[in-house]
Amino acid sequence: MKAAIIGATGYGGADLIRLLHNHPEVELRSVHSSSQQGIKISDSYPHLQGITDLELKDIDPLLIKEQADVVFLSTPPGVSRDISSQLLEVGLKVIDLSGDLRLVDGKVYEKWYGIDAAKASLLEKAVYGLPEWEKEKIQQAELISNPGCYPTATLLGLLPLVKNELVDNRSIIIDAKSAVSGAGRSPSAVTHFSEMNDNFKIYKVNQHKHIPEIEQGLNVYGGDVPFVTFSTHLVPMTRGIMSTIYINSNSNSNSNQLTEKELRELFEETYKNAPFVRIRKTGHYPSTKEVYGTNYCDIGITYDDRTGRITVVSVIDNLMKGAAGQAIQNLNIMNGYEETSGLNYIPTYP
């Protein structure tokens, strides 16, 4: 299969290039940019010298179709909204890594993103690409909306509990931390080395655009969740997300009999056929370094019978399971390839 990347100069695009280079079924044929046309991708990313020297080209759906079967959109908000329909019309499959097509309600998108939403007809075509919970629809899809990094870690950690009505859905508190690469490649005062080094900061309190995506996912795949409390923090590291979730057990579900062993068995059963979700043993909790550079999501669970509160710790690499890796996983499912094709990496440690 032949692939193209639009937005190849961002961090997500760079990881897509890395993964596609080693994919047994896919060949990267073209890379595209709205701002750096005419230069080689290795000029933007010198680590690619001698590996791929593709030249960055304009974004032209007809020209892309001449070279590719599938297009990855690793673009800022507002781009996919405008170009996805054109790509579909010329017969390309599309996997969108931006947030433009994740929210089914355009008005919700406009409220949280602050720009116009995609047309309802396009939103209806998009399949939310969380493979562990939407595999059948992904298999039939022509347009995939790749989940956000925070929602991926959070939904994988919460959905087994919400779906099985084991928790108080009004008590969900998500304390999430992200590496600086989640803010993208363009520098800012927030991510400047002098501001971020030896520092730890909370940001977008009660305003993060992933809040409605998390709430939507919990209601689609789980149950009736009116809201979540979601706080995000920047950590001075390059890659990784840790989502620590606190949630009260449901007093109507025999919570006095709930045990940590039962919770772990529930998660193991839920994800028994999910090659990239690993459930930790009793008393063990994952760290971001243990999934570095891979498509794994590692989850630890504990239950405090003194407080009746469950704690779930979910970690991913934000550029992999939170972006490029999950996009490749969706590509594999869409096209009937082995789900792990091109993704069989051991975490880089230490």
Coordinates of C-alpha atoms in Angstrom, one line a residue:
M1 CA 0.0 0.0 0.0
K2 CA 1.2 3.5 -0.8
A3 CA 0.9 6.3 1.8
A4 CA 1.3 10.1 2.0
I5 CA 1.6 12.4 5.0
I6 CA 0.2 15.9 5.1
G7 CA 1.9 17.9 7.9
A8 CA 5.0 15.8 7.9
T9 CA 7.2 18.4 9.6
G10 CA 5.5 18.1 13.0
Y11 CA 6.5 15.6 15.7
G12 CA 3.6 13.3 14.8
G13 CA 4.6 13.4 11.2
A14 CA 8.2 12.5 12.1
D15 CA 7.0 9.4 14.0
L16 CA 4.7 8.4 11.2
I17 CA 7.8 8.5 8.9
R18 CA 9.7 6.3 11.3
L19 CA 6.9 3.7 11.6
L20 CA 6.1 3.6 7.9
H21 CA 9.8 3.1 7.0
N22 CA 9.6 -0.3 8.8
H23 CA 6.1 -1.3 7.9
P24 CA 6.0 -4.6 5.9
E25 CA 2.9 -3.7 3.9
V26 CA 3.2 0.1 3.3
E27 CA 5.5 2.4 1.4
L28 CA 5.7 6.1 2.1
R29 CA 5.5 7.8 -1.3
S30 CA 5.1 11.5 -0.6
V31 CA 5.2 14.1 2.2
H32 CA 3.4 17.4 2.2
S33 CA 3.6 20.8 3.9
S34 CA 1.8 24.1 3.7
S35 CA 4.9 26.1 4.7
Q36 CA 8.1 24.2 3.7
Q37 CA 7.5 23.0 0.1
G38 CA 10.5 22.3 -2.0
I39 CA 12.9 21.3 0.8
K40 CA 13.8 17.7 1.7
I41 CA 12.2 16.2 4.8
S42 CA 15.8 15.4 5.9
D43 CA 16.5 19.1 5.8
S44 CA 13.8 19.6 8.4
Y45 CA 14.7 16.5 10.3
P46 CA 18.5 15.7 9.9
H47 CA 18.1 12.4 11.7
L48 CA 16.4 11.1 8.5
Q49 CA 19.4 11.8 6.2
G50 CA 20.1 8.7 4.2
I51 CA 16.9 7.1 5.4
T52 CA 14.4 9.1 3.4
D53 CA 15.1 12.3 1.4
L54 CA 11.6 12.8 0.1
E55 CA 10.9 16.4 -1.0
L56 CA 8.1 18.2 0.7
K57 CA 5.3 19.0 -1.8
D58 CA 2.2 21.2 -2.0
I59 CA -1.1 19.8 -0.7
D60 CA -2.9 18.8 -3.9
P61 CA -5.5 16.0 -3.6
L62 CA -5.3 15.0 -7.2
L63 CA -1.5 14.8 -7.2
I64 CA -1.5 12.9 -3.9
K65 CA -3.9 10.4 -5.4
E66 CA -1.5 9.6 -8.2
Q67 CA 1.1 8.4 -5.6
A68 CA -0.9 7.2 -2.6
D69 CA -3.8 5.1 -1.4
V70 CA -4.1 6.5 2.1
V71 CA -3.3 9.9 3.6
F72 CA -2.3 10.7 7.2
L73 CA -3.2 14.2 8.3
S74 CA -0.8 15.4 11.0
T75 CA -2.1 18.9 10.9
P76 CA -3.2 21.7 13.3
P77 CA -7.0 22.2 13.9
G78 CA -8.9 23.6 11.0
V79 CA -7.0 21.9 8.2
S80 CA -8.6 18.5 8.1
R81 CA -12.0 20.1 8.4
D82 CA -11.4 21.7 5.0
I83 CA -9.4 19.1 3.1
S84 CA -10.7 15.7 4.2
S85 CA -13.7 15.8 1.9
Q86 CA -11.5 16.6 -1.1
L87 CA -9.2 13.7 -0.3
L88 CA -12.2 11.3 0.1
E89 CA -13.7 12.5 -3.2
V90 CA -10.6 11.5 -5.2
G91 CA -10.7 8.0 -3.7
L92 CA -8.2 8.2 -0.9
K93 CA -8.5 6.8 2.6
V94 CA -7.9 9.3 5.3
I95 CA -6.6 9.0 8.9
D96 CA -6.8 12.3 10.6
L97 CA -4.5 12.9 13.7
S98 CA -5.9 16.4 14.4
G99 CA -9.0 17.0 16.5
D100 CA -11.2 18.3 13.7
L101 CA -13.4 15.2 13.3
R102 CA -13.4 13.7 16.9
L103 CA -16.5 15.5 18.2
V104 CA -19.7 14.4 16.7
D105 CA -21.5 17.7 17.7
G106 CA -20.1 20.6 15.7
K107 CA -21.4 23.1 18.2
V108 CA -19.4 21.5 21.0
Y109 CA -16.3 21.6 18.7
E110 CA -16.8 25.3 18.1
K111 CA -17.2 26.0 21.8
W112 CA -14.0 24.2 22.8
Y113 CA -11.7 24.8 19.8
G114 CA -12.9 28.4 19.0
I115 CA -13.1 27.8 15.2
D116 CA -15.8 26.7 12.8
A117 CA -16.6 23.0 12.8
A118 CA -16.5 20.6 9.9
K119 CA -19.7 19.9 8.0
A120 CA -22.1 17.5 9.7
S121 CA -22.0 15.2 6.7
L122 CA -18.2 14.8 7.1
L123 CA -18.5 14.3 10.9
E124 CA -21.0 11.5 10.2
K125 CA -18.5 9.7 8.0
A126 CA -15.6 9.8 10.5
V127 CA -15.0 6.7 12.7
Y128 CA -13.4 7.4 16.1
G129 CA -10.3 5.3 16.0
L130 CA -9.9 3.8 19.4
P131 CA -9.1 0.3 18.3
E132 CA -9.8 -1.5 21.6
W133 CA -13.4 -0.3 21.6
E134 CA -14.3 0.4 17.9
K135 CA -12.5 -2.3 15.9
E136 CA -15.5 -3.4 13.8
K137 CA -16.3 0.1 12.6
I138 CA -12.6 0.8 11.9
Q139 CA -12.5 -2.3 9.6
Q140 CA -15.2 -0.7 7.4
A141 CA -14.0 2.9 7.5
E142 CA -12.7 5.2 4.8
L143 CA -12.2 8.1 7.2
I144 CA -10.6 7.7 10.7
S145 CA -10.5 10.3 13.4
N146 CA -7.5 9.4 15.5
P147 CA -8.1 10.0 19.2
G148 CA -6.3 12.6 21.2
C149 CA -3.4 11.6 23.4
Y150 CA -5.0 12.5 26.8
P151 CA -8.3 10.8 25.8
T152 CA -6.6 7.6 24.7
A153 CA -4.8 7.1 28.0
T154 CA -7.9 8.2 30.0
L155 CA -10.6 6.3 28.1
L156 CA -8.6 3.0 28.1
G157 CA -8.2 3.4 31.9
L158 CA -11.8 4.3 32.6
L159 CA -14.1 2.5 30.2
P160 CA -14.1 -0.9 31.8
L161 CA -15.3 0.6 35.1
V162 CA -17.9 2.9 33.5
K163 CA -19.3 0.3 31.2
N164 CA -19.7 -2.2 34.0
E165 CA -21.4 0.3 36.3
L166 CA -18.9 -0.1 39.0
V167 CA -18.3 3.5 39.8
D168 CA -20.1 6.8 40.6
N169 CA -20.0 8.5 37.2
R170 CA -20.2 12.0 38.9
S171 CA -17.0 11.5 40.9
I172 CA -14.4 11.1 38.1
I173 CA -11.2 13.1 38.6
I174 CA -8.5 12.8 36.0
D175 CA -5.0 14.2 37.0
A176 CA -3.0 14.1 33.8
K177 CA 0.6 14.9 33.0
S178 CA 2.2 15.3 29.6
A179 CA 5.6 15.7 28.1
V180 CA 6.5 18.9 26.3
S181 CA 6.3 17.3 22.8
G182 CA 2.6 17.3 23.2
A183 CA 2.6 21.0 22.6
G184 CA 4.1 20.6 19.2
R185 CA 7.3 21.6 17.5
S186 CA 6.7 25.4 17.4
P187 CA 8.3 27.0 20.4
S188 CA 6.4 29.2 22.8
A189 CA 6.9 30.9 26.1
V190 CA 5.2 28.0 27.8
T191 CA 7.5 25.3 26.4
H192 CA 10.7 27.4 26.2
F193 CA 13.6 25.6 27.9
S194 CA 14.2 28.3 30.5
E195 CA 10.5 28.2 31.4
M196 CA 10.0 24.5 31.5
N197 CA 13.3 23.1 32.8
D198 CA 13.2 22.2 36.5
N199 CA 9.5 23.2 36.5
F200 CA 6.1 21.6 36.7
K201 CA 3.0 23.5 35.7
I202 CA -0.7 23.1 35.4
Y203 CA -2.4 24.6 32.3
K204 CA -5.8 25.1 30.7
V205 CA -7.6 24.5 34.0
N206 CA -11.2 23.5 33.2
Q207 CA -10.6 24.6 29.6
H208 CA -8.7 21.8 27.9
K209 CA -10.2 20.9 24.5
H210 CA -9.9 17.2 25.3
I211 CA -12.5 17.4 28.0
P212 CA -15.5 17.0 25.6
E213 CA -13.7 14.2 23.8
I214 CA -13.3 12.2 27.0
E215 CA -16.9 12.9 28.1
Q216 CA -18.1 11.9 24.6
G217 CA -16.1 8.6 24.7
L218 CA -17.3 7.7 28.1
N219 CA -20.9 8.2 27.1
V220 CA -20.6 6.4 23.7
Y221 CA -18.8 3.3 25.0
G222 CA -19.6 3.3 28.7
G223 CA -22.6 4.9 30.3
D224 CA -24.2 8.1 31.5
V225 CA -21.3 10.4 32.5
P226 CA -22.5 14.0 33.0
F227 CA -19.0 15.5 33.4
V228 CA -15.4 14.8 34.4
T229 CA -12.9 17.0 36.3
F230 CA -9.8 17.0 34.1
S231 CA -6.6 18.7 35.0
T232 CA -3.5 18.8 32.8
H233 CA 0.1 19.4 33.7
L234 CA 3.4 19.9 31.7
V235 CA 6.4 17.8 32.9
P236 CA 10.0 18.6 31.7
M237 CA 10.4 15.5 29.7
T238 CA 10.2 14.8 25.9
R239 CA 7.7 12.0 25.6
G240 CA 5.0 10.4 27.7
I241 CA 1.6 10.9 29.3
M242 CA 0.5 9.7 32.7
S243 CA -3.2 9.8 33.5
T244 CA -4.0 9.2 37.1
I245 CA -7.7 8.7 37.6
Y246 CA -9.6 8.8 40.9
I247 CA -13.2 7.6 41.0
N248 CA -15.6 6.4 43.7
S249 CA -16.9 2.9 43.6
N250 CA -20.7 2.7 43.0
S251 CA -22.6 2.1 46.2
N252 CA -25.3 0.4 44.2
S253 CA -23.0 -2.2 42.8
N254 CA -22.2 -4.1 46.0
S255 CA -19.1 -2.0 46.4
N256 CA -18.6 -3.4 49.9
Q257 CA -17.7 -6.7 48.2
L258 CA -15.5 -5.1 45.5
T259 CA -11.9 -6.3 45.6
E260 CA -8.8 -5.2 43.8
K261 CA -8.4 -8.7 42.4
E262 CA -11.8 -8.5 40.8
L263 CA -11.0 -5.1 39.3
R264 CA -7.8 -6.4 37.8
E265 CA -9.6 -9.5 36.4
L266 CA -12.1 -7.2 34.8
F267 CA -9.4 -5.2 33.0
E268 CA -7.6 -8.3 32.0
E269 CA -10.8 -9.8 30.5
T270 CA -11.7 -6.5 28.8
Y271 CA -8.3 -6.2 27.1
K272 CA -7.4 -9.9 26.6
N273 CA -7.4 -9.5 22.8
A274 CA -5.8 -6.0 22.8
P275 CA -2.1 -6.5 21.9
F276 CA -1.1 -3.0 23.0
V277 CA -2.8 -2.8 26.5
R278 CA -0.8 -4.3 29.3
I279 CA -2.3 -4.7 32.8
R280 CA 0.1 -4.5 35.7
K281 CA 0.3 -7.1 38.5
T282 CA -1.0 -6.3 42.0
G283 CA 1.1 -3.5 43.7
H284 CA 2.8 -2.5 40.4
Y285 CA 2.2 0.8 38.6
P286 CA 3.5 1.9 35.2
S287 CA 5.8 4.7 34.4
T288 CA 6.1 6.6 31.2
K289 CA 9.6 5.3 30.5
E290 CA 8.2 1.8 30.3
V291 CA 6.3 2.6 27.1
Y292 CA 8.7 5.0 25.6
G293 CA 8.8 4.9 21.8
T294 CA 6.0 2.3 21.6
N295 CA 2.3 1.8 21.0
Y296 CA 1.7 0.3 24.4
C297 CA -0.7 1.6 27.0
D298 CA 0.2 0.2 30.5
I299 CA -2.4 0.3 33.2
G300 CA -2.2 -0.2 37.0
I301 CA -5.3 -0.5 39.2
T302 CA -5.8 -0.3 43.0
Y303 CA -8.8 -0.2 45.2
D304 CA -8.9 1.5 48.7
D305 CA -11.5 -0.3 50.7
R306 CA -11.1 2.3 53.4
T307 CA -12.3 5.2 51.2
G308 CA -14.2 3.2 48.6
R309 CA -12.1 4.8 45.9
I310 CA -10.5 3.3 42.9
T311 CA -7.3 4.6 41.4
V312 CA -6.2 3.8 37.9
V313 CA -2.8 4.8 36.5
S314 CA -2.6 4.8 32.7
V315 CA 0.6 5.6 30.7
I316 CA 1.3 6.0 27.0
D317 CA 3.9 7.6 24.7
N318 CA 1.9 10.7 23.6
L319 CA 3.5 10.6 20.1
M320 CA 2.9 6.9 19.6
K321 CA -0.3 5.4 21.2
G322 CA -1.4 9.1 21.5
A323 CA -0.8 9.9 17.8
A324 CA 1.3 8.1 15.1
G325 CA 1.4 4.6 16.6
Q326 CA -2.4 4.5 17.0
A327 CA -2.8 5.9 13.5
I328 CA -0.7 2.9 12.2
Q329 CA -2.7 0.5 14.3
N330 CA -5.9 2.0 12.7
L331 CA -4.3 1.6 9.2
N332 CA -3.6 -2.0 9.9
I333 CA -7.2 -2.7 11.0
M334 CA -8.7 -0.8 8.1
N335 CA -6.8 -2.8 5.6
G336 CA -6.9 -6.3 7.2
Y337 CA -3.2 -6.3 8.1
E338 CA -2.0 -7.9 11.3
E339 CA -2.9 -5.3 14.0
T340 CA 0.7 -5.1 15.3
S341 CA 2.4 -4.7 11.8
G342 CA 5.1 -2.1 11.9
L343 CA 4.6 -1.6 15.6
N344 CA 6.5 -4.4 17.3
Y345 CA 8.9 -2.2 19.1
I346 CA 10.3 -2.9 22.5
P347 CA 10.3 0.2 24.7
T348 CA 13.5 2.2 24.7
Y349 CA 14.9 1.9 28.3
P350 CA 16.3 3.6 30.2

